[in-house]
PDB file of C-alpha atoms in Angstrom:
ATOM      1  CA  MET A   1     130.873 -74.032  81.807  1.00  0.00           C
ATOM      2  CA  PHE A   2     127.544 -73.120  81.820  1.00  0.00           C
ATOM      3  CA  LYS A   3     126.753 -76.508  80.641  1.00  0.00           C
ATOM      4  CA  GLY A   4     128.212 -78.147  83.441  1.00  0.00           C
ATOM      5  CA  CYS A   5     126.447 -76.008  85.720  1.00  0.00           C
ATOM      6  CA  CYS A   6     123.414 -77.028  84.409  1.00  0.00           C
ATOM      7  CA  MET A   7     123.842 -80.624  84.575  1.00  0.00           C
ATOM      8  CA  LYS A   8     125.455 -80.250  88.084  1.00  0.00           C
ATOM      9  CA  LEU A   9     121.739 -78.026  88.615  1.00  0.00           C
ATOM     10  CA  PHE A  10     119.970 -81.099  87.050  1.00  0.00           C
ATOM     11  CA  VAL A  11     121.749 -83.595  88.950  1.00  0.00           C
ATOM     12  CA  ILE A  12     121.499 -82.222  92.667  1.00  0.00           C
ATOM     13  CA  SER A  13     117.585 -81.226  91.518  1.00  0.00           C
ATOM     14  CA  PHE A  14     116.933 -85.186  90.271  1.00  0.00           C
ATOM     15  CA  LEU A  15     118.540 -86.187  93.824  1.00  0.00           C
ATOM     16  CA  LEU A  16     115.838 -84.119  95.619  1.00  0.00           C
ATOM     17  CA  PHE A  17     113.194 -84.964  93.717  1.00  0.00           C
ATOM     18  CA  MET A  18     114.002 -88.520  94.350  1.00  0.00           C
ATOM     19  CA  ILE A  19     114.480 -87.983  98.162  1.00  0.00           C
ATOM     20  CA  VAL A  20     111.139 -86.236  98.382  1.00  0.00           C
ATOM     21  CA  HIS A  21     109.053 -89.350  96.155  1.00  0.00           C
ATOM     22  CA  PHE A  22     110.937 -91.783  98.175  1.00  0.00           C
ATOM     23  CA  ASN A  23     110.021 -90.582 101.437  1.00  0.00           C
ATOM     24  CA  SER A  24     106.159 -89.681 100.233  1.00  0.00           C
ATOM     25  CA  VAL A  25     105.988 -93.631  99.793  1.00  0.00           C
ATOM     26  CA  ASN A  26     107.856 -94.865 102.870  1.00  0.00           C
ATOM     27  CA  SER A  27     107.154 -92.060 105.593  1.00  0.00           C
ATOM     28  CA  GLN A  28     110.604 -90.833 106.449  1.00  0.00           C
ATOM     29  CA  ASN A  29     111.898 -87.894 107.463  1.00  0.00           C
ATOM     30  CA  LEU A  30     112.320 -84.414 105.460  1.00  0.00           C
ATOM     31  CA  SER A  31     113.238 -81.298 107.146  1.00  0.00           C
ATOM     32  CA  ILE A  32     114.578 -78.101 106.286  1.00  0.00           C
ATOM     33  CA  GLY A  33     116.686 -75.942 108.654  1.00  0.00           C
ATOM     34  CA  PHE A  34     119.012 -73.014 109.066  1.00  0.00           C
ATOM     35  CA  MET A  35     122.459 -72.632 110.701  1.00  0.00           C
ATOM     36  CA  GLY A  36     125.120 -70.164 111.693  1.00  0.00           C
ATOM     37  CA  GLY A  37     128.510 -70.553 113.226  1.00  0.00           C
ATOM     38  CA  ILE A  38     132.224 -69.864 112.947  1.00  0.00           C
ATOM     39  CA  LYS A  39     134.860 -70.755 110.625  1.00  0.00           C
ATOM     40  CA  SER A  40     138.164 -70.832 111.623  1.00  0.00           C
ATOM     41  CA  PHE A  41     141.622 -71.368 110.037  1.00  0.00           C
ATOM     42  CA  PRO A  42     143.345 -74.144 112.214  1.00  0.00           C
ATOM     43  CA  GLY A  43     147.483 -73.971 111.359  1.00  0.00           C
ATOM     44  CA  ASN A  44     149.560 -71.510 109.878  1.00  0.00           C
ATOM     45  CA  SER A  45     148.645 -70.951 105.825  1.00  0.00           C
ATOM     46  CA  TYR A  46     148.223 -67.996 103.407  1.00  0.00           C
ATOM     47  CA  TYR A  47     144.718 -67.443 104.341  1.00  0.00           C
ATOM     48  CA  SER A  48     145.705 -66.828 108.313  1.00  0.00           C
ATOM     49  CA  LYS A  49     149.038 -65.015 107.931  1.00  0.00           C
ATOM     50  CA  ASP A  50     148.901 -61.285 109.162  1.00  0.00           C
ATOM     51  CA  ILE A  51     148.323 -59.068 106.141  1.00  0.00           C
ATOM     52  CA  GLY A  52     152.028 -57.951 106.325  1.00  0.00           C
ATOM     53  CA  TRP A  53     153.777 -54.781 105.014  1.00  0.00           C
ATOM     54  CA  PRO A  54     152.394 -53.667 101.641  1.00  0.00           C
ATOM     55  CA  GLY A  55     154.373 -54.774  98.361  1.00  0.00           C
ATOM     56  CA  ILE A  56     154.471 -57.732  95.785  1.00  0.00           C
ATOM     57  CA  TYR A  57     154.587 -61.398  96.420  1.00  0.00           C
ATOM     58  CA  GLU A  58     155.068 -64.117  94.844  1.00  0.00           C
ATOM     59  CA  ILE A  59     152.756 -66.513  96.931  1.00  0.00           C
ATOM     60  CA  ASN A  60     152.423 -70.682  95.934  1.00  0.00           C
ATOM     61  CA  GLY A  61     152.358 -68.986  92.205  1.00  0.00           C
ATOM     62  CA  THR A  62     150.295 -66.133  92.731  1.00  0.00           C
ATOM     63  CA  ARG A  63     150.541 -62.607  92.429  1.00  0.00           C
ATOM     64  CA  THR A  64     149.557 -61.062  95.609  1.00  0.00           C
ATOM     65  CA  TRP A  65     149.780 -57.474  97.799  1.00  0.00           C
ATOM     66  CA  PHE A  66     149.899 -59.214 100.651  1.00  0.00           C
ATOM     67  CA  THR A  67     151.972 -61.839 102.780  1.00  0.00           C
ATOM     68  CA  GLY A  68     148.490 -63.359 103.699  1.00  0.00           C
ATOM     69  CA  LEU A  69     144.665 -62.159 104.022  1.00  0.00           C
ATOM     70  CA  GLY A  70     144.701 -61.625 107.814  1.00  0.00           C
ATOM     71  CA  PHE A  71     141.332 -64.402 108.149  1.00  0.00           C
ATOM     72  CA  SER A  72     140.713 -65.769 111.377  1.00  0.00           C
ATOM     73  CA  SER A  73     137.189 -66.404 112.421  1.00  0.00           C
ATOM     74  CA  GLU A  74     134.827 -65.627 110.053  1.00  0.00           C
ATOM     75  CA  LEU A  75     130.671 -65.698 110.324  1.00  0.00           C
ATOM     76  CA  ASN A  76     128.926 -68.579 108.474  1.00  0.00           C
ATOM     77  CA  LEU A  77     124.820 -68.496 107.437  1.00  0.00           C
ATOM     78  CA  GLY A  78     123.525 -71.674 105.930  1.00  0.00           C
ATOM     79  CA  LEU A  79     120.430 -73.130 104.616  1.00  0.00           C
ATOM     80  CA  VAL A  80     120.190 -77.072 105.297  1.00  0.00           C
ATOM     81  CA  LEU A  81     117.917 -79.522 103.647  1.00  0.00           C
ATOM     82  CA  ASN A  82     117.920 -83.089 106.102  1.00  0.00           C
ATOM     83  CA  TYR A  83     116.489 -86.235 105.132  1.00  0.00           C
ATOM     84  CA  ARG A  84     116.371 -89.080 107.732  1.00  0.00           C
ATOM     85  CA  PHE A  85     115.382 -92.793 107.016  1.00  0.00           C
ATOM     86  CA  SER A  86     113.277 -94.605 109.093  1.00  0.00           C
ATOM     87  CA  GLU A  87     114.479 -97.849 109.643  1.00  0.00           C
ATOM     88  CA  LEU A  88     118.159 -97.101 109.505  1.00  0.00           C
ATOM     89  CA  PRO A  89     120.215 -94.813 111.962  1.00  0.00           C
ATOM     90  CA  LEU A  90     121.174 -93.101 108.065  1.00  0.00           C
ATOM     91  CA  GLY A  91     120.593 -89.741 106.711  1.00  0.00           C
ATOM     92  CA  LEU A  92     121.258 -87.312 103.728  1.00  0.00           C
ATOM     93  CA  THR A  93     121.759 -83.752 103.922  1.00  0.00           C
ATOM     94  CA  LEU A  94     122.582 -81.139 101.090  1.00  0.00           C
ATOM     95  CA  ASP A  95     123.485 -77.992 102.212  1.00  0.00           C
ATOM     96  CA  PHE A  96     124.440 -74.191 101.306  1.00  0.00           C
ATOM     97  CA  ASN A  97     126.674 -71.994 103.024  1.00  0.00           C
ATOM     98  CA  TYR A  98     128.001 -68.520 102.995  1.00  0.00           C
ATOM     99  CA  SER A  99     130.847 -66.322 104.576  1.00  0.00           C
ATOM    100  CA  SER A 100     132.439 -63.262 104.363  1.00  0.00           C
ATOM    101  CA  MET A 101     135.826 -63.420 104.733  1.00  0.00           C
ATOM    102  CA  ASN A 102     137.869 -59.911 106.301  1.00  0.00           C
ATOM    103  CA  GLY A 103     141.432 -59.879 107.126  1.00  0.00           C
ATOM    104  CA  LYS A 104     142.753 -56.255 108.698  1.00  0.00           C
ATOM    105  CA  SER A 105     145.946 -55.094 109.663  1.00  0.00           C
ATOM    106  CA  ASN A 106     147.694 -51.341 109.835  1.00  0.00           C
ATOM    107  CA  TRP A 107     149.577 -49.866 107.003  1.00  0.00           C
ATOM    108  CA  PRO A 108     151.699 -47.328 107.876  1.00  0.00           C
ATOM    109  CA  GLN A 109     151.908 -43.729 105.683  1.00  0.00           C
ATOM    110  CA  TRP A 110     154.181 -40.999 105.295  1.00  0.00           C
ATOM    111  CA  ASP A 111     153.972 -37.406 105.132  1.00  0.00           C
ATOM    112  CA  LEU A 112     156.514 -36.865 102.067  1.00  0.00           C
ATOM    113  CA  ASN A 113     156.422 -32.891 102.685  1.00  0.00           C
ATOM    114  CA  ASN A 114     157.526 -33.654 106.520  1.00  0.00           C
ATOM    115  CA  PRO A 115     159.584 -36.943 106.142  1.00  0.00           C
ATOM    116  CA  GLU A 116     160.973 -36.170 109.927  1.00  0.00           C
ATOM    117  CA  LEU A 117     157.442 -37.284 111.228  1.00  0.00           C
ATOM    118  CA  PRO A 118     156.764 -40.763 112.450  1.00  0.00           C
ATOM    119  CA  PRO A 119     153.928 -42.203 110.147  1.00  0.00           C
ATOM    120  CA  THR A 120     150.369 -42.580 110.728  1.00  0.00           C
ATOM    121  CA  TYR A 121     148.659 -45.751 110.185  1.00  0.00           C
ATOM    122  CA  SER A 122     145.321 -46.747 108.071  1.00  0.00           C
ATOM    123  CA  ASP A 123     143.383 -49.914 108.376  1.00  0.00           C
ATOM    124  CA  ILE A 124     143.733 -51.978 105.036  1.00  0.00           C
ATOM    125  CA  GLU A 125     141.329 -55.322 104.844  1.00  0.00           C
ATOM    126  CA  ALA A 126     141.327 -58.081 102.500  1.00  0.00           C
ATOM    127  CA  ARG A 127     138.035 -59.214 101.724  1.00  0.00           C
ATOM    128  CA  MET A 128     136.334 -62.689 100.191  1.00  0.00           C
ATOM    129  CA  ASP A 129     132.996 -63.666  99.731  1.00  0.00           C
ATOM    130  CA  TYR A 130     133.422 -67.683  99.929  1.00  0.00           C
ATOM    131  CA  TYR A 131     129.821 -69.883  98.619  1.00  0.00           C
ATOM    132  CA  SER A 132     129.945 -73.647  99.515  1.00  0.00           C
ATOM    133  CA  LEU A 133     127.345 -76.404  98.454  1.00  0.00           C
ATOM    134  CA  GLY A 134     127.218 -79.978 100.335  1.00  0.00           C
ATOM    135  CA  LEU A 135     126.072 -83.088  99.384  1.00  0.00           C
ATOM    136  CA  GLY A 136     126.589 -86.031 102.321  1.00  0.00           C
ATOM    137  CA  GLY A 137     125.598 -88.304 104.620  1.00  0.00           C
ATOM    138  CA  LYS A 138     124.973 -88.876 108.484  1.00  0.00           C
ATOM    139  CA  TYR A 139     125.147 -91.809 110.199  1.00  0.00           C
ATOM    140  CA  PHE A 140     122.831 -91.499 113.908  1.00  0.00           C
ATOM    141  CA  PHE A 141     123.302 -93.216 117.336  1.00  0.00           C
ATOM    142  CA  PRO A 142     120.122 -92.774 118.640  1.00  0.00           C
ATOM    143  CA  ILE A 143     119.876 -92.208 122.201  1.00  0.00           C
ATOM    144  CA  GLU A 144     116.203 -91.332 122.854  1.00  0.00           C
ATOM    145  CA  ARG A 145     115.767 -87.578 121.867  1.00  0.00           C
ATOM    146  CA  PHE A 146     119.338 -87.173 121.467  1.00  0.00           C
ATOM    147  CA  GLU A 147     120.952 -88.719 118.560  1.00  0.00           C
ATOM    148  CA  PRO A 148     124.607 -88.022 118.407  1.00  0.00           C
ATOM    149  CA  TYR A 149     126.104 -88.276 114.676  1.00  0.00           C
ATOM    150  CA  ILE A 150     129.388 -88.734 112.277  1.00  0.00           C
ATOM    151  CA  SER A 151     129.214 -87.367 109.145  1.00  0.00           C
ATOM    152  CA  VAL A 152     131.039 -86.672 105.734  1.00  0.00           C
ATOM    153  CA  SER A 153     130.511 -84.253 102.570  1.00  0.00           C
ATOM    154  CA  ALA A 154     131.389 -84.234  99.395  1.00  0.00           C
ATOM    155  CA  LEU A 155     131.733 -79.934  98.670  1.00  0.00           C
ATOM    156  CA  MET A 156     131.850 -77.568  95.448  1.00  0.00           C
ATOM    157  CA  ASN A 157     133.108 -74.365  96.943  1.00  0.00           C
ATOM    158  CA  TYR A 158     133.332 -70.969  95.321  1.00  0.00           C
ATOM    159  CA  PHE A 159     136.267 -68.327  96.362  1.00  0.00           C
ATOM    160  CA  GLY A 160     135.110 -64.925  95.206  1.00  0.00           C
ATOM    161  CA  ASP A 161     137.872 -62.167  94.113  1.00  0.00           C
ATOM    162  CA  VAL A 162     140.219 -61.383  96.743  1.00  0.00           C
ATOM    163  CA  LYS A 163     140.040 -57.025  96.527  1.00  0.00           C
ATOM    164  CA  SER A 164     141.600 -54.919  99.513  1.00  0.00           C
ATOM    165  CA  TYR A 165     140.438 -51.918 100.730  1.00  0.00           C
ATOM    166  CA  TYR A 166     142.304 -49.380 101.763  1.00  0.00           C
ATOM    167  CA  LYS A 167     140.798 -46.907 104.466  1.00  0.00           C
ATOM    168  CA  LYS A 168     142.846 -43.905 104.620  1.00  0.00           C
ATOM    169  CA  MET A 169     142.207 -43.412 100.541  1.00  0.00           C
ATOM    170  CA  ASP A 170     138.574 -44.620 100.893  1.00  0.00           C
ATOM    171  CA  SER A 171     139.091 -47.201  97.959  1.00  0.00           C
ATOM    172  CA  GLU A 172     138.984 -50.451  97.033  1.00  0.00           C
ATOM    173  CA  TYR A 173     141.516 -52.646  94.923  1.00  0.00           C
ATOM    174  CA  PHE A 174     141.754 -55.951  93.062  1.00  0.00           C
ATOM    175  CA  VAL A 175     144.125 -58.454  94.473  1.00  0.00           C
ATOM    176  CA  ASN A 176     143.622 -61.735  92.831  1.00  0.00           C
ATOM    177  CA  ASN A 177     141.178 -64.348  92.035  1.00  0.00           C
ATOM    178  CA  TYR A 178     140.074 -68.039  92.910  1.00  0.00           C
ATOM    179  CA  GLY A 179     136.866 -69.487  91.350  1.00  0.00           C
ATOM    180  CA  LEU A 180     135.439 -72.987  91.800  1.00  0.00           C
ATOM    181  CA  ARG A 181     137.305 -75.549  94.183  1.00  0.00           C
ATOM    182  CA  TYR A 182     136.093 -78.972  95.504  1.00  0.00           C
ATOM    183  CA  GLY A 183     136.827 -80.253  98.558  1.00  0.00           C
ATOM    184  CA  LEU A 184     135.672 -83.135 101.263  1.00  0.00           C
ATOM    185  CA  SER A 185     134.161 -82.711 104.983  1.00  0.00           C
ATOM    186  CA  PHE A 186     134.392 -84.677 107.931  1.00  0.00           C
ATOM    187  CA  GLY A 187     132.735 -84.190 111.213  1.00  0.00           C
ATOM    188  CA  GLY A 188     129.911 -84.639 113.594  1.00  0.00           C
ATOM    189  CA  GLY A 189     127.563 -83.005 115.987  1.00  0.00           C
ATOM    190  CA  MET A 190     124.375 -83.608 117.639  1.00  0.00           C
ATOM    191  CA  ASP A 191     120.565 -83.478 117.046  1.00  0.00           C
ATOM    192  CA  TYR A 192     118.589 -82.723 119.348  1.00  0.00           C
ATOM    193  CA  LYS A 193     114.421 -83.327 118.804  1.00  0.00           C
ATOM    194  CA  LEU A 194     111.995 -80.788 120.708  1.00  0.00           C
ATOM    195  CA  SER A 195     109.204 -82.224 119.387  1.00  0.00           C
ATOM    196  CA  LYS A 196     107.924 -83.996 116.213  1.00  0.00           C
ATOM    197  CA  SER A 197     108.192 -80.768 114.359  1.00  0.00           C
ATOM    198  CA  ILE A 198     111.529 -79.230 115.030  1.00  0.00           C
ATOM    199  CA  SER A 199     114.579 -79.976 116.159  1.00  0.00           C
ATOM    200  CA  VAL A 200     118.425 -78.170 117.230  1.00  0.00           C
ATOM    201  CA  ASN A 201     121.373 -79.181 116.251  1.00  0.00           C
ATOM    202  CA  GLY A 202     125.242 -78.835 116.943  1.00  0.00           C
ATOM    203  CA  ASN A 203     128.096 -79.298 114.613  1.00  0.00           C
ATOM    204  CA  ILE A 204     131.987 -79.015 114.247  1.00  0.00           C
ATOM    205  CA  ALA A 205     133.585 -80.004 111.147  1.00  0.00           C
ATOM    206  CA  PHE A 206     136.793 -80.333 108.982  1.00  0.00           C
ATOM    207  CA  GLU A 207     136.788 -78.583 105.460  1.00  0.00           C
ATOM    208  CA  MET A 208     139.255 -79.081 102.941  1.00  0.00           C
ATOM    209  CA  ASN A 209     138.246 -76.724 100.709  1.00  0.00           C
ATOM    210  CA  ASN A 210     140.178 -76.500  97.968  1.00  0.00           C
ATOM    211  CA  PHE A 211     141.073 -80.380  98.176  1.00  0.00           C
ATOM    212  CA  ILE A 212     140.446 -80.794  94.174  1.00  0.00           C
ATOM    213  CA  LYS A 213     141.144 -78.382  91.110  1.00  0.00           C
ATOM    214  CA  SER A 214     143.558 -75.678  93.581  1.00  0.00           C
ATOM    215  CA  ARG A 215     146.322 -74.401  91.332  1.00  0.00           C
ATOM    216  CA  GLU A 216     149.434 -75.602  91.230  1.00  0.00           C
ATOM    217  CA  GLY A 217     151.156 -74.864  94.934  1.00  0.00           C
ATOM    218  CA  GLU A 218     148.160 -73.556  96.484  1.00  0.00           C
ATOM    219  CA  ASP A 219     147.794 -73.420 100.002  1.00  0.00           C
ATOM    220  CA  LYS A 220     144.979 -75.760 101.224  1.00  0.00           C
ATOM    221  CA  PHE A 221     141.905 -74.181 102.434  1.00  0.00           C
ATOM    222  CA  ASN A 222     140.890 -75.849 105.182  1.00  0.00           C
ATOM    223  CA  THR A 223     138.697 -74.638 107.862  1.00  0.00           C
ATOM    224  CA  LEU A 224     137.261 -75.801 111.396  1.00  0.00           C
ATOM    225  CA  MET A 225     133.503 -75.356 111.311  1.00  0.00           C
ATOM    226  CA  TYR A 226     131.323 -74.541 114.051  1.00  0.00           C
ATOM    227  CA  SER A 227     127.842 -74.480 113.869  1.00  0.00           C
ATOM    228  CA  PHE A 228     124.648 -74.604 115.479  1.00  0.00           C
ATOM    229  CA  GLY A 229     120.824 -75.143 113.669  1.00  0.00           C
ATOM    230  CA  ILE A 230     117.515 -75.674 113.793  1.00  0.00           C
ATOM    231  CA  ALA A 231     115.215 -77.705 111.598  1.00  0.00           C
ATOM    232  CA  TYR A 232     111.623 -77.969 111.111  1.00  0.00           C
ATOM    233  CA  TYR A 233     110.262 -81.158 109.632  1.00  0.00           C
ATOM    234  CA  LEU A 234     108.267 -80.850 106.565  1.00  0.00           C
ATOM    235  CA  LEU A 235     106.985 -84.877 106.315  1.00  0.00           C
TER     236      LEU A 235
END
């Protein structure tokens, strides 16, 4: 596992070195940017279904306390490195993204000493951290300062352990784990150059986050990413 991660980091570092070296020789563009946006869950999957009532369920081969995780629209933050060919309408991207997924519901609690009383309700949350590394390309359709584009990326994603937080008891419990998954992203957007050194970007992408290496029967973790960013040209 460690050896595999080191090899991946080596390949990525080598690619970045070649990009920077090739850029310095051929006067091409390299920029670094920050982006923020929203990940939403299209359709009705295990990840977007309501948490439901407490219990033990078997969902797609995984034992869980919930009928769903209740994720809806989650904040995403990212860092991106862009490489733009000067003579071709093509570019390369390397990006890192982080999202904190949170699903909420209300669970009932009865007073066992007074069972005739109606239940009180307390918040229950499902939590999962999501990290993604993407390597891909863009094809531009330049119109002066406006540059619409289409994009495709290969994704290496890490899904953190899913945990639940029960507010009434102020306690956190482990639900289930996922780990490393691989996927693909298809999208489009527009770059607008504010100056020689700064550009802004809007983008929408459909992400198949566990397209490869998912468990047998695991529900597809597909998301729509809406993002906005700003980039600074280094070269």
